[in-house]
mmCIF file of C-alpha atoms and ligand atoms in Angstrom:
data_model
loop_
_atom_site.group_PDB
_atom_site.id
_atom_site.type_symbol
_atom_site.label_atom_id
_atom_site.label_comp_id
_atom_site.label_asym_id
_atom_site.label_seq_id
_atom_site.Cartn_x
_atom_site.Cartn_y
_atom_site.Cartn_z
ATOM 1 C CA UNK A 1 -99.943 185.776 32.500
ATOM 2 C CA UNK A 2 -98.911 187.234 35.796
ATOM 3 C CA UNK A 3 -100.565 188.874 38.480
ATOM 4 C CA UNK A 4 -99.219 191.083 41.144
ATOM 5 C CA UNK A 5 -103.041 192.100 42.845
ATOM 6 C CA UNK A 6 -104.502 188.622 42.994
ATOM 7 C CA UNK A 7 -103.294 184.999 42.798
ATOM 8 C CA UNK A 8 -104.988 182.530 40.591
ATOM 9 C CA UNK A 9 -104.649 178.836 41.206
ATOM 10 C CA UNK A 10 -106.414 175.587 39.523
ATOM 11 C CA UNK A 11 -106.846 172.181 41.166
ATOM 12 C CA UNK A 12 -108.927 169.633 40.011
ATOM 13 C CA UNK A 13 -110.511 171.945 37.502
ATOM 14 C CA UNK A 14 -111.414 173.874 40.588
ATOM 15 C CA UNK A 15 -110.280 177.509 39.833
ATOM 16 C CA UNK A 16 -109.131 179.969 42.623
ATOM 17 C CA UNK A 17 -109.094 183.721 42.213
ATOM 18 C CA UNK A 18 -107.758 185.681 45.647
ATOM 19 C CA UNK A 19 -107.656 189.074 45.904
ATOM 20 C CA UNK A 20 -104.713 189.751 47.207
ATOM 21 C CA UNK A 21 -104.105 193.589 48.583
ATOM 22 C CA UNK A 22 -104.493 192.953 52.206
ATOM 23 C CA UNK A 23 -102.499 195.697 53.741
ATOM 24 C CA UNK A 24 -105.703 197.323 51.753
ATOM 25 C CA UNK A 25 -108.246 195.091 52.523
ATOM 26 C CA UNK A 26 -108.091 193.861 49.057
ATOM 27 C CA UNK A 27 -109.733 197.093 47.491
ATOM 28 C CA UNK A 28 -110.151 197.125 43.411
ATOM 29 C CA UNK A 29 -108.052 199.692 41.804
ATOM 30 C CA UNK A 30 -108.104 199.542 38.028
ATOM 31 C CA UNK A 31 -105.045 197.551 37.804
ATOM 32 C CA UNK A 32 -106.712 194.886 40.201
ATOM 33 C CA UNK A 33 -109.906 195.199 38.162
ATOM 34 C CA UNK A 34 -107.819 194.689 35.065
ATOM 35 C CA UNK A 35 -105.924 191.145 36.628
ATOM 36 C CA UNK A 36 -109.312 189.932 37.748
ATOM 37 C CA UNK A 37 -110.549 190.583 33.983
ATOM 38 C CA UNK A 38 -107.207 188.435 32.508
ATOM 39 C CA UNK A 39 -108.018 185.538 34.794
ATOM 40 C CA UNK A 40 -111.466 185.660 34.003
ATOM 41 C CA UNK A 41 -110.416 185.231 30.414
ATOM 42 C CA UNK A 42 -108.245 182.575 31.020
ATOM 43 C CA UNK A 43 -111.400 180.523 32.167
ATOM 44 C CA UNK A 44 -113.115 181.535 30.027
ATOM 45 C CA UNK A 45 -111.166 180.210 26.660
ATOM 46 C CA UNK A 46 -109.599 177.029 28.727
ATOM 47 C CA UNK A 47 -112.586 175.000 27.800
ATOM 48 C CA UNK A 48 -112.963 171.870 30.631
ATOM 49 C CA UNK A 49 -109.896 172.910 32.633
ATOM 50 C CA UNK A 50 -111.594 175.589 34.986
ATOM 51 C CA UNK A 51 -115.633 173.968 35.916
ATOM 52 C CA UNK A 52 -116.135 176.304 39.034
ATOM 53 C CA UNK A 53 -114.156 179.220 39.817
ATOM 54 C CA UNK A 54 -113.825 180.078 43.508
ATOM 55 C CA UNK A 55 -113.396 184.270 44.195
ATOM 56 C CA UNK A 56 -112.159 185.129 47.481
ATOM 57 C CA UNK A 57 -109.773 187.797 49.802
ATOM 58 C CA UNK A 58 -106.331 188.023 51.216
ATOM 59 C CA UNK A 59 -106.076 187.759 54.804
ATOM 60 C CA UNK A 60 -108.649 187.221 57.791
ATOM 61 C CA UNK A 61 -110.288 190.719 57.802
ATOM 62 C CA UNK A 62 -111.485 191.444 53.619
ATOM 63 C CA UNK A 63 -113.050 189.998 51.041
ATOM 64 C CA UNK A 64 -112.620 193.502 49.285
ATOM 65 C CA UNK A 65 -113.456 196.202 51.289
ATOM 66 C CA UNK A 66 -114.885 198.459 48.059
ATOM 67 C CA UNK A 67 -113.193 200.078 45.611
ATOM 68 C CA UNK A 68 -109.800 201.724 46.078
ATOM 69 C CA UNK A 69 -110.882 205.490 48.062
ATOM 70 C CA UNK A 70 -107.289 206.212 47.482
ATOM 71 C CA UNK A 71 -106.978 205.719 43.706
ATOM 72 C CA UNK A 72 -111.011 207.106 43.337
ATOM 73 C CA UNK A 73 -110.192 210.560 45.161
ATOM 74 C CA UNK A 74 -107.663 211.824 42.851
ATOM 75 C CA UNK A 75 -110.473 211.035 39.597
ATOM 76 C CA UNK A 76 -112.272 213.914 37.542
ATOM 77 C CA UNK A 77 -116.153 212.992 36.170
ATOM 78 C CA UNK A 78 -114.098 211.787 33.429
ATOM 79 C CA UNK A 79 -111.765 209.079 34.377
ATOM 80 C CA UNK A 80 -114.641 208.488 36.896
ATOM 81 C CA UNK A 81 -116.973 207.169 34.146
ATOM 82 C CA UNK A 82 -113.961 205.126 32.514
ATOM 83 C CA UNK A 83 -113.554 203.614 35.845
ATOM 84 C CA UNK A 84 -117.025 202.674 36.692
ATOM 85 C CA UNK A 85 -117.023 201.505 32.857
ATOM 86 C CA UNK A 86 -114.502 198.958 33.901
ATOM 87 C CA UNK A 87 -116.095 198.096 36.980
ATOM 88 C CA UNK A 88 -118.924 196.890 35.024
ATOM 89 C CA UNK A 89 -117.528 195.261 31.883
ATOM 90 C CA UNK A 90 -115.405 192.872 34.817
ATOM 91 C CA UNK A 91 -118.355 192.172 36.560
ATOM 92 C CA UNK A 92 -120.434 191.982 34.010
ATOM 93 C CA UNK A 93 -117.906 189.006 32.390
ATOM 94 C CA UNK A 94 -118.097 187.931 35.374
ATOM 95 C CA UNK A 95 -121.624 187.249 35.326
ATOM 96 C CA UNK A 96 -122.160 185.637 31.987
ATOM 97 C CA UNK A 97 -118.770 183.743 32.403
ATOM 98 C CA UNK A 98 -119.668 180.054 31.510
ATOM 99 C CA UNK A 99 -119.063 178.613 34.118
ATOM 100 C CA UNK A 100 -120.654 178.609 37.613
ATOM 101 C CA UNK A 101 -118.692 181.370 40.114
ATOM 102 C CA UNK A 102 -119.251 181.011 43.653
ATOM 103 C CA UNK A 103 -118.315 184.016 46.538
ATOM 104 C CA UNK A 104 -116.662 182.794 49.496
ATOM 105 C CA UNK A 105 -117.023 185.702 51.432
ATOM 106 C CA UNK A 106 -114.662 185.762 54.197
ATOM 107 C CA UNK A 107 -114.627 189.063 55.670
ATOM 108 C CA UNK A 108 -115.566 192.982 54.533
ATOM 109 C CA UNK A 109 -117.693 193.135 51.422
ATOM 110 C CA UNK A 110 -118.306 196.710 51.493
ATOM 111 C CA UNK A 111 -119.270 198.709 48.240
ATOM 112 C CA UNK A 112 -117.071 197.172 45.237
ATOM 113 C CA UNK A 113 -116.261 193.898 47.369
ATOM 114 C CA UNK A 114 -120.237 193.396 47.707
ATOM 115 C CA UNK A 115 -121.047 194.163 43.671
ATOM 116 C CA UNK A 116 -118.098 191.747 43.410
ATOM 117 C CA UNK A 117 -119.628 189.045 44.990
ATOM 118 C CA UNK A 118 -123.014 189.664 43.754
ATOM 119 C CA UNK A 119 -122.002 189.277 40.435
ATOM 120 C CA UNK A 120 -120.976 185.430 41.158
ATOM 121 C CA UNK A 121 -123.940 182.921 41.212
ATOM 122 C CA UNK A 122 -123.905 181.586 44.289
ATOM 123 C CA UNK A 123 -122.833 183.725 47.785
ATOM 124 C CA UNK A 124 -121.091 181.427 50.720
ATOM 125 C CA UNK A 125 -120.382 183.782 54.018
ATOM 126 C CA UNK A 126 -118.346 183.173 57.073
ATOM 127 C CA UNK A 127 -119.419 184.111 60.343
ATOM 128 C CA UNK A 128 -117.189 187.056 60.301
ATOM 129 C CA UNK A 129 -118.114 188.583 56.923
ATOM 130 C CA UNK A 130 -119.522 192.024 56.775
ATOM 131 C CA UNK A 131 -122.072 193.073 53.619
ATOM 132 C CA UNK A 132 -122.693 197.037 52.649
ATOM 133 C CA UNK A 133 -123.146 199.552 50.649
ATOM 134 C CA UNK A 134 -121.409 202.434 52.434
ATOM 135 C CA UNK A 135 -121.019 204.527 49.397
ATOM 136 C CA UNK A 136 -123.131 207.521 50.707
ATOM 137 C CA UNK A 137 -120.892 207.997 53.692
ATOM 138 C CA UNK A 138 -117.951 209.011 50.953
ATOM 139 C CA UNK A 139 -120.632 211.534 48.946
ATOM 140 C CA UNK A 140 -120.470 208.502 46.568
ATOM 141 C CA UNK A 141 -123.003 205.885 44.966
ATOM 142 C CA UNK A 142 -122.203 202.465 44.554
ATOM 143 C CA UNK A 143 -120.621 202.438 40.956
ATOM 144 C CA UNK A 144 -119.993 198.737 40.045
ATOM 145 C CA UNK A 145 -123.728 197.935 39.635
ATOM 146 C CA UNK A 146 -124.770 197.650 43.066
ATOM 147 C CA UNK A 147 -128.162 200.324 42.596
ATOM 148 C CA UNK A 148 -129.374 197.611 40.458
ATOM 149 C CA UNK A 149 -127.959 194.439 41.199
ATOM 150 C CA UNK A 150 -128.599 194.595 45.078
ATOM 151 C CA UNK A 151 -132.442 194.719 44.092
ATOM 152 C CA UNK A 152 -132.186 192.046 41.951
ATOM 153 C CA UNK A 153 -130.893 190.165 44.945
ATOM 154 C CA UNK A 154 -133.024 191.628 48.036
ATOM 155 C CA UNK A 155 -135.911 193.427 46.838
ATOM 156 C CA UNK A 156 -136.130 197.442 46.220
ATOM 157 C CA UNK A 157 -137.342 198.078 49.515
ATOM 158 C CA UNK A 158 -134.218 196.003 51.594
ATOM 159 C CA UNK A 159 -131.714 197.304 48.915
ATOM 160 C CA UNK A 160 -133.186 201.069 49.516
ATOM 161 C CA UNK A 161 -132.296 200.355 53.189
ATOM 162 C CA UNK A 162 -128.951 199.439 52.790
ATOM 163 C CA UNK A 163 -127.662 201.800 50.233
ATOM 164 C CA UNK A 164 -129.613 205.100 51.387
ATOM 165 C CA UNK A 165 -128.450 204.184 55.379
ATOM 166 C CA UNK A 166 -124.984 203.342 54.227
ATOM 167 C CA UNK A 167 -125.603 200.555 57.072
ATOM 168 C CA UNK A 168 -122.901 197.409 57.767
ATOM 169 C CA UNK A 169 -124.627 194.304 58.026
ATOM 170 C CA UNK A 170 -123.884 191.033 59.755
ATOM 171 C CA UNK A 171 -123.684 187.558 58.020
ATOM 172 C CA UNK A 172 -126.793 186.611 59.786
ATOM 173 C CA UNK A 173 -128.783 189.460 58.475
ATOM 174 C CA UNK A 174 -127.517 189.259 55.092
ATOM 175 C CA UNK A 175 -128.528 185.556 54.942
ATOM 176 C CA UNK A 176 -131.554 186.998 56.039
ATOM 177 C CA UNK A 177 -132.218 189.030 53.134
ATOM 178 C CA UNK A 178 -131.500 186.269 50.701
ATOM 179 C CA UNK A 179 -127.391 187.893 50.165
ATOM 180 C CA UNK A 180 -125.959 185.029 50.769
ATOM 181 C CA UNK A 181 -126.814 181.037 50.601
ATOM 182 C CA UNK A 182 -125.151 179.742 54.254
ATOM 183 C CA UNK A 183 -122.610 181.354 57.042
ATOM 184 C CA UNK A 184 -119.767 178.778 58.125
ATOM 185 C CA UNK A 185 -117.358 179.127 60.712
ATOM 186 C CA UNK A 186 -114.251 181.346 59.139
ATOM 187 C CA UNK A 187 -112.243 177.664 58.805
ATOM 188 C CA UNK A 188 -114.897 175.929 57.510
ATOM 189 C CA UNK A 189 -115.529 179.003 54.574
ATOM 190 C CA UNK A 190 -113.210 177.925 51.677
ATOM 191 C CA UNK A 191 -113.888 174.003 52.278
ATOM 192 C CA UNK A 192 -117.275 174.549 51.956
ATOM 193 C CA UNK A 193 -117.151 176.471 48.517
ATOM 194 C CA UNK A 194 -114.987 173.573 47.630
ATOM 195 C CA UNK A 195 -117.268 170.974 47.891
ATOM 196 C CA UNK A 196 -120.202 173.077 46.418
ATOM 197 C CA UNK A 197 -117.551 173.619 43.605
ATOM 198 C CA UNK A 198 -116.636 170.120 43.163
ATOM 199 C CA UNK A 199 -120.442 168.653 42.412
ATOM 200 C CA UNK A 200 -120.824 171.086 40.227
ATOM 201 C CA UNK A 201 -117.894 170.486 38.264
ATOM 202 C CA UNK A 202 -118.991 166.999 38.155
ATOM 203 C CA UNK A 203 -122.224 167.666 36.380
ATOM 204 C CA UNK A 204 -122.417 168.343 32.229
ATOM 205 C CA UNK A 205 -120.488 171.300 31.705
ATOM 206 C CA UNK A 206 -122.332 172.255 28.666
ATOM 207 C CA UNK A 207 -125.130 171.361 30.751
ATOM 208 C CA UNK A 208 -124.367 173.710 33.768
ATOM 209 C CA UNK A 209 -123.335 176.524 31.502
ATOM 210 C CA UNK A 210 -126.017 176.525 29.292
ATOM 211 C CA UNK A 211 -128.800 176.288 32.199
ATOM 212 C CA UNK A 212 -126.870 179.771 33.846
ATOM 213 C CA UNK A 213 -126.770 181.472 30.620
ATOM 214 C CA UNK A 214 -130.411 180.982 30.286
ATOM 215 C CA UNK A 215 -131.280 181.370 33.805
ATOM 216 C CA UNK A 216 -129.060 184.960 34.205
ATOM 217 C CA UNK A 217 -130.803 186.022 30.577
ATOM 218 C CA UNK A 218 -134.442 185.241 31.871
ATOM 219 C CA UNK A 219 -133.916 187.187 35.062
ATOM 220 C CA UNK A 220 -133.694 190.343 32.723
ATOM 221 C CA UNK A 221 -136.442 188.895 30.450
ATOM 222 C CA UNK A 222 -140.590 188.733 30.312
ATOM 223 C CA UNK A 223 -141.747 184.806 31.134
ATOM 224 C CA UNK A 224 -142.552 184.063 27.375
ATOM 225 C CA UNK A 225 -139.219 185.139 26.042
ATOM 226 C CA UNK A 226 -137.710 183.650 28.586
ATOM 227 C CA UNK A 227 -139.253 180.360 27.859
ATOM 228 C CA UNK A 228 -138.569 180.664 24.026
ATOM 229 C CA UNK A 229 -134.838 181.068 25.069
ATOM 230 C CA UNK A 230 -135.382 177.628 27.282
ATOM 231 C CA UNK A 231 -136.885 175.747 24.766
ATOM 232 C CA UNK A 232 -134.465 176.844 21.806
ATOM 233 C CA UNK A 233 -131.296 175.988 24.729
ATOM 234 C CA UNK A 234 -133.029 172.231 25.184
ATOM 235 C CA UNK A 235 -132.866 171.642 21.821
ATOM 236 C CA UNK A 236 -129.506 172.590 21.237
ATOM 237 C CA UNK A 237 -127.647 170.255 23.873
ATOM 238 C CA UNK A 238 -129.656 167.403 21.693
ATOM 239 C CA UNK A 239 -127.044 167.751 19.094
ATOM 240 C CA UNK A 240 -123.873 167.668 21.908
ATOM 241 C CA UNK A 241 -121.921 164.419 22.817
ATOM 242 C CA UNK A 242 -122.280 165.164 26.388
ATOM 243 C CA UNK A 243 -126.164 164.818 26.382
ATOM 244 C CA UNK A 244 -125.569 161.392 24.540
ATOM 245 C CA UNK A 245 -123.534 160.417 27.147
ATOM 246 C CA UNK A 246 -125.555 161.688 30.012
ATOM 247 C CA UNK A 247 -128.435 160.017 28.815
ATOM 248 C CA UNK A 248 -126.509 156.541 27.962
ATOM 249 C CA UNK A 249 -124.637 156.374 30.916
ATOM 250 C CA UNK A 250 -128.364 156.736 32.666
ATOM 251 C CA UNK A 251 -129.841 153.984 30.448
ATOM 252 C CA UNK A 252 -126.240 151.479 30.940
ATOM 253 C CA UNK A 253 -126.652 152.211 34.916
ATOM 254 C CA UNK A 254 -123.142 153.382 34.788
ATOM 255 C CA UNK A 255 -121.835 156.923 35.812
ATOM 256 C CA UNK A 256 -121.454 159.483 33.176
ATOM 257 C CA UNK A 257 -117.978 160.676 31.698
ATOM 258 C CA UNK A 258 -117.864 164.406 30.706
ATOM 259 C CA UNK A 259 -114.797 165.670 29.603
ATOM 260 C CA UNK A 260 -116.015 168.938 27.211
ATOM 261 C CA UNK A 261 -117.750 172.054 27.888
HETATM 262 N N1 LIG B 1 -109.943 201.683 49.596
HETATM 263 C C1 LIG B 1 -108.662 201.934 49.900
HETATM 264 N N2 LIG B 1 -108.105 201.576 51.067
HETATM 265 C C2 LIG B 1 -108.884 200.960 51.967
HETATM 266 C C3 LIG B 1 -110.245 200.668 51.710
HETATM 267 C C4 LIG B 1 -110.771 201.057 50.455
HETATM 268 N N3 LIG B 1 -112.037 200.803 50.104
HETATM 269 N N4 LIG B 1 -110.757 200.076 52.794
HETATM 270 C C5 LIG B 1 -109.763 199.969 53.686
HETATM 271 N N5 LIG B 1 -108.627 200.511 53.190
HETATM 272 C C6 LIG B 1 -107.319 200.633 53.845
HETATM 273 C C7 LIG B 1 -107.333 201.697 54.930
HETATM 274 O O1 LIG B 1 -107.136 202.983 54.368
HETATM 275 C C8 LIG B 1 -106.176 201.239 55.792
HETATM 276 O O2 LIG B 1 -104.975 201.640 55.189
HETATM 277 P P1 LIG B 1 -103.755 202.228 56.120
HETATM 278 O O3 LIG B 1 -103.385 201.070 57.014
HETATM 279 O O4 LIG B 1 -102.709 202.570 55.101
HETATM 280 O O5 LIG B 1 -104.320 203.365 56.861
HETATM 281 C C9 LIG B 1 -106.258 199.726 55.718
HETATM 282 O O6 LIG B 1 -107.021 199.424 54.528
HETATM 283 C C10 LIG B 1 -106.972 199.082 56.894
HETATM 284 O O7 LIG B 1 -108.236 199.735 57.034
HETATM 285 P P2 LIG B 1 -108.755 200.354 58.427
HETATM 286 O O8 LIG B 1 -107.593 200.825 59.254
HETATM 287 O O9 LIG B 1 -109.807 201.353 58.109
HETATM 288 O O10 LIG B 1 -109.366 199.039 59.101
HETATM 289 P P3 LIG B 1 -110.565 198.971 60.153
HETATM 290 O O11 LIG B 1 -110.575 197.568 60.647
HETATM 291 O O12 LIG B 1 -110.451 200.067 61.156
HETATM 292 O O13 LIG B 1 -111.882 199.259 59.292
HETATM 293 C C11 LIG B 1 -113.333 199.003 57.388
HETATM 294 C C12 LIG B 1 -112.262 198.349 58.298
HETATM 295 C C13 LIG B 1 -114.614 199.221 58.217
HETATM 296 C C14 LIG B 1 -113.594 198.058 56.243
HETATM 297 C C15 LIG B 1 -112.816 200.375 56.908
HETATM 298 O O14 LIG B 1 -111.523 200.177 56.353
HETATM 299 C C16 LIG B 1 -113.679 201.001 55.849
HETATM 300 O O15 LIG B 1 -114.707 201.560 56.168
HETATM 301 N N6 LIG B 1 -113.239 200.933 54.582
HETATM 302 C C17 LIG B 1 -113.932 201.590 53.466
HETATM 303 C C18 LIG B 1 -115.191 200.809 53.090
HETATM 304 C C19 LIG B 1 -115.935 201.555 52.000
HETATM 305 O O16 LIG B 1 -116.347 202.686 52.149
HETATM 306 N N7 LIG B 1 -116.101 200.879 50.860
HETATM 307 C C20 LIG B 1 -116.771 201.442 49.695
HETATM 308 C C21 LIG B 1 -115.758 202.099 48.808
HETATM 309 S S1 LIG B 1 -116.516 203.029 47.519
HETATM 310 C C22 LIG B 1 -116.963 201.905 46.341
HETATM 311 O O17 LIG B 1 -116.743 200.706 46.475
HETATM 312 C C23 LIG B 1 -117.595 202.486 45.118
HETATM 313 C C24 LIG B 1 -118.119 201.504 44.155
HETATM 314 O O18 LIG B 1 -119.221 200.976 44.305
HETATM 315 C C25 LIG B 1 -117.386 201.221 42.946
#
């Protein structure tokens, strides 16, 4: 497959997925929305080659600086919904992709580029990124799930704040508000995803995956459900060679070898 919006790279089972507009600070037009989606997939059904996928922007300035103004002001209610419904079915396969996706936010995450990165699991921020939901200013709302997943991340009142103001917000106060995990010097950003990337992808795949399935499922879910979907998930990986060899590799005081998701 090949991409003309973003660049997609894997290393060590590493995966890399740059936006890659920067003369428009990496905005999401459909067609970008649609070459995210195909590398998505290709993670998705390349079982133990991609462990941890890394997303990230073109350039010094973006991560993705919303989605495309240009492309969303010549739109009707129509082909507004259909683009809003692609918006979410690419984050939303984004979400429950199975393997962990990490955010290394290195500049403007403003409307789309902030749903964007909320929708991976964990958040990394440089010291010059920028977080928002400016949507109001453009007689807009935010349309690729940030009304809902933005409280989900920083409480109603915080996420009321920042998408009825509009407001830009530093890396500092976005770490503040739980947005995102740590804020590293701009040339420390992508190293630091790295490593996060690489003990993960040393861990049980199945493992890993299974524990964010149920963990992004229970967030939606009452405690008891939750817990039924735990329990049922526990037994399961009883049945898998990598448990086997998690546990024997414990027990002959050797490290473990997993090769399968
Ligand atoms: N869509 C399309 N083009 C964009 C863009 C966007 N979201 N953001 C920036 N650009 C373009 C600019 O039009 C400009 O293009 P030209 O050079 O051709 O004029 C180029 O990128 C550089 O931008 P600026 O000159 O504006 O750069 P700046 O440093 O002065 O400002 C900025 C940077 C504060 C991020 C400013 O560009 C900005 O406010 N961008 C829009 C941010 C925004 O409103 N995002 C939300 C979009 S709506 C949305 O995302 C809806 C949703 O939830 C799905």
């Amino acid at each position: 497959m090949s991409f003309q919006n973003i660049s997609w790279d894997v290393a060590d089972g590493i995966g890399t997925l740059t936006i890659n507009r920067p003369k428009q600070l990496n905005a999401l037009d459909a067609a970008t929305l649609g070459e995210i989606a195909g590398a998505l997939e290709l993670a998705r059904v390349q079982p133990g080659e991609v462990r941890a996928l890394i997303l990230t922007g073109a350039g010094e300035k973006a991560f993705v600086a919303g989605a495309d103004i240009a492309a969303m002001a010549k739109l009707g209610p129509a082909e507004a919904r259909e683009f809003a419904a692609l918006g979410h079915r690419t984050l939303n396969a984004l979400e429950a992709l199975p393997v962990v996706t990490i955010a290394a936010v290195n500049g403007f995450a403003l409307g789309g580029g902030c749903e964007l990165a909320m929708a991976c699991d964990l958040i990394y921020a440089s010291e010059r990124a920028r977080f928002g939901q400016p949507e109001v200013n453009l007689g807009l709302i935010p349309g690729f799930g940030g009304t809902q997943r933005l409280i989900r991340r920083v409480g109603l009142m915080r996420a009321k704040e920042m998408i009825f103001s509009g407001e830009v917000y530093d890396a500092a106060t976005a770490r503040a508000a739980g947005l995102c995990l740590e804020v590293l010097p701009p040339e420390r950003l992508l190293e630091h995803a790295r490593a996060k990337a690489r003990v993960i992808a040393s861990r049980g795949p199945a493992a890993v995956a299974t524990c964010k399935r149920v963990m992004q499922q229970g967030a939606d879910q009452l405690l008891p459900q939750a817990l039924d979907a735990e329990r049922l998930a526990f037994a399961g990986l009883f049945g898998t060679a990598e448990t086997k060899e998690g546990m024997a590799a414990f027990l002959e005081k050797r490290p473990a070898s997993f090769t399968t998701r």
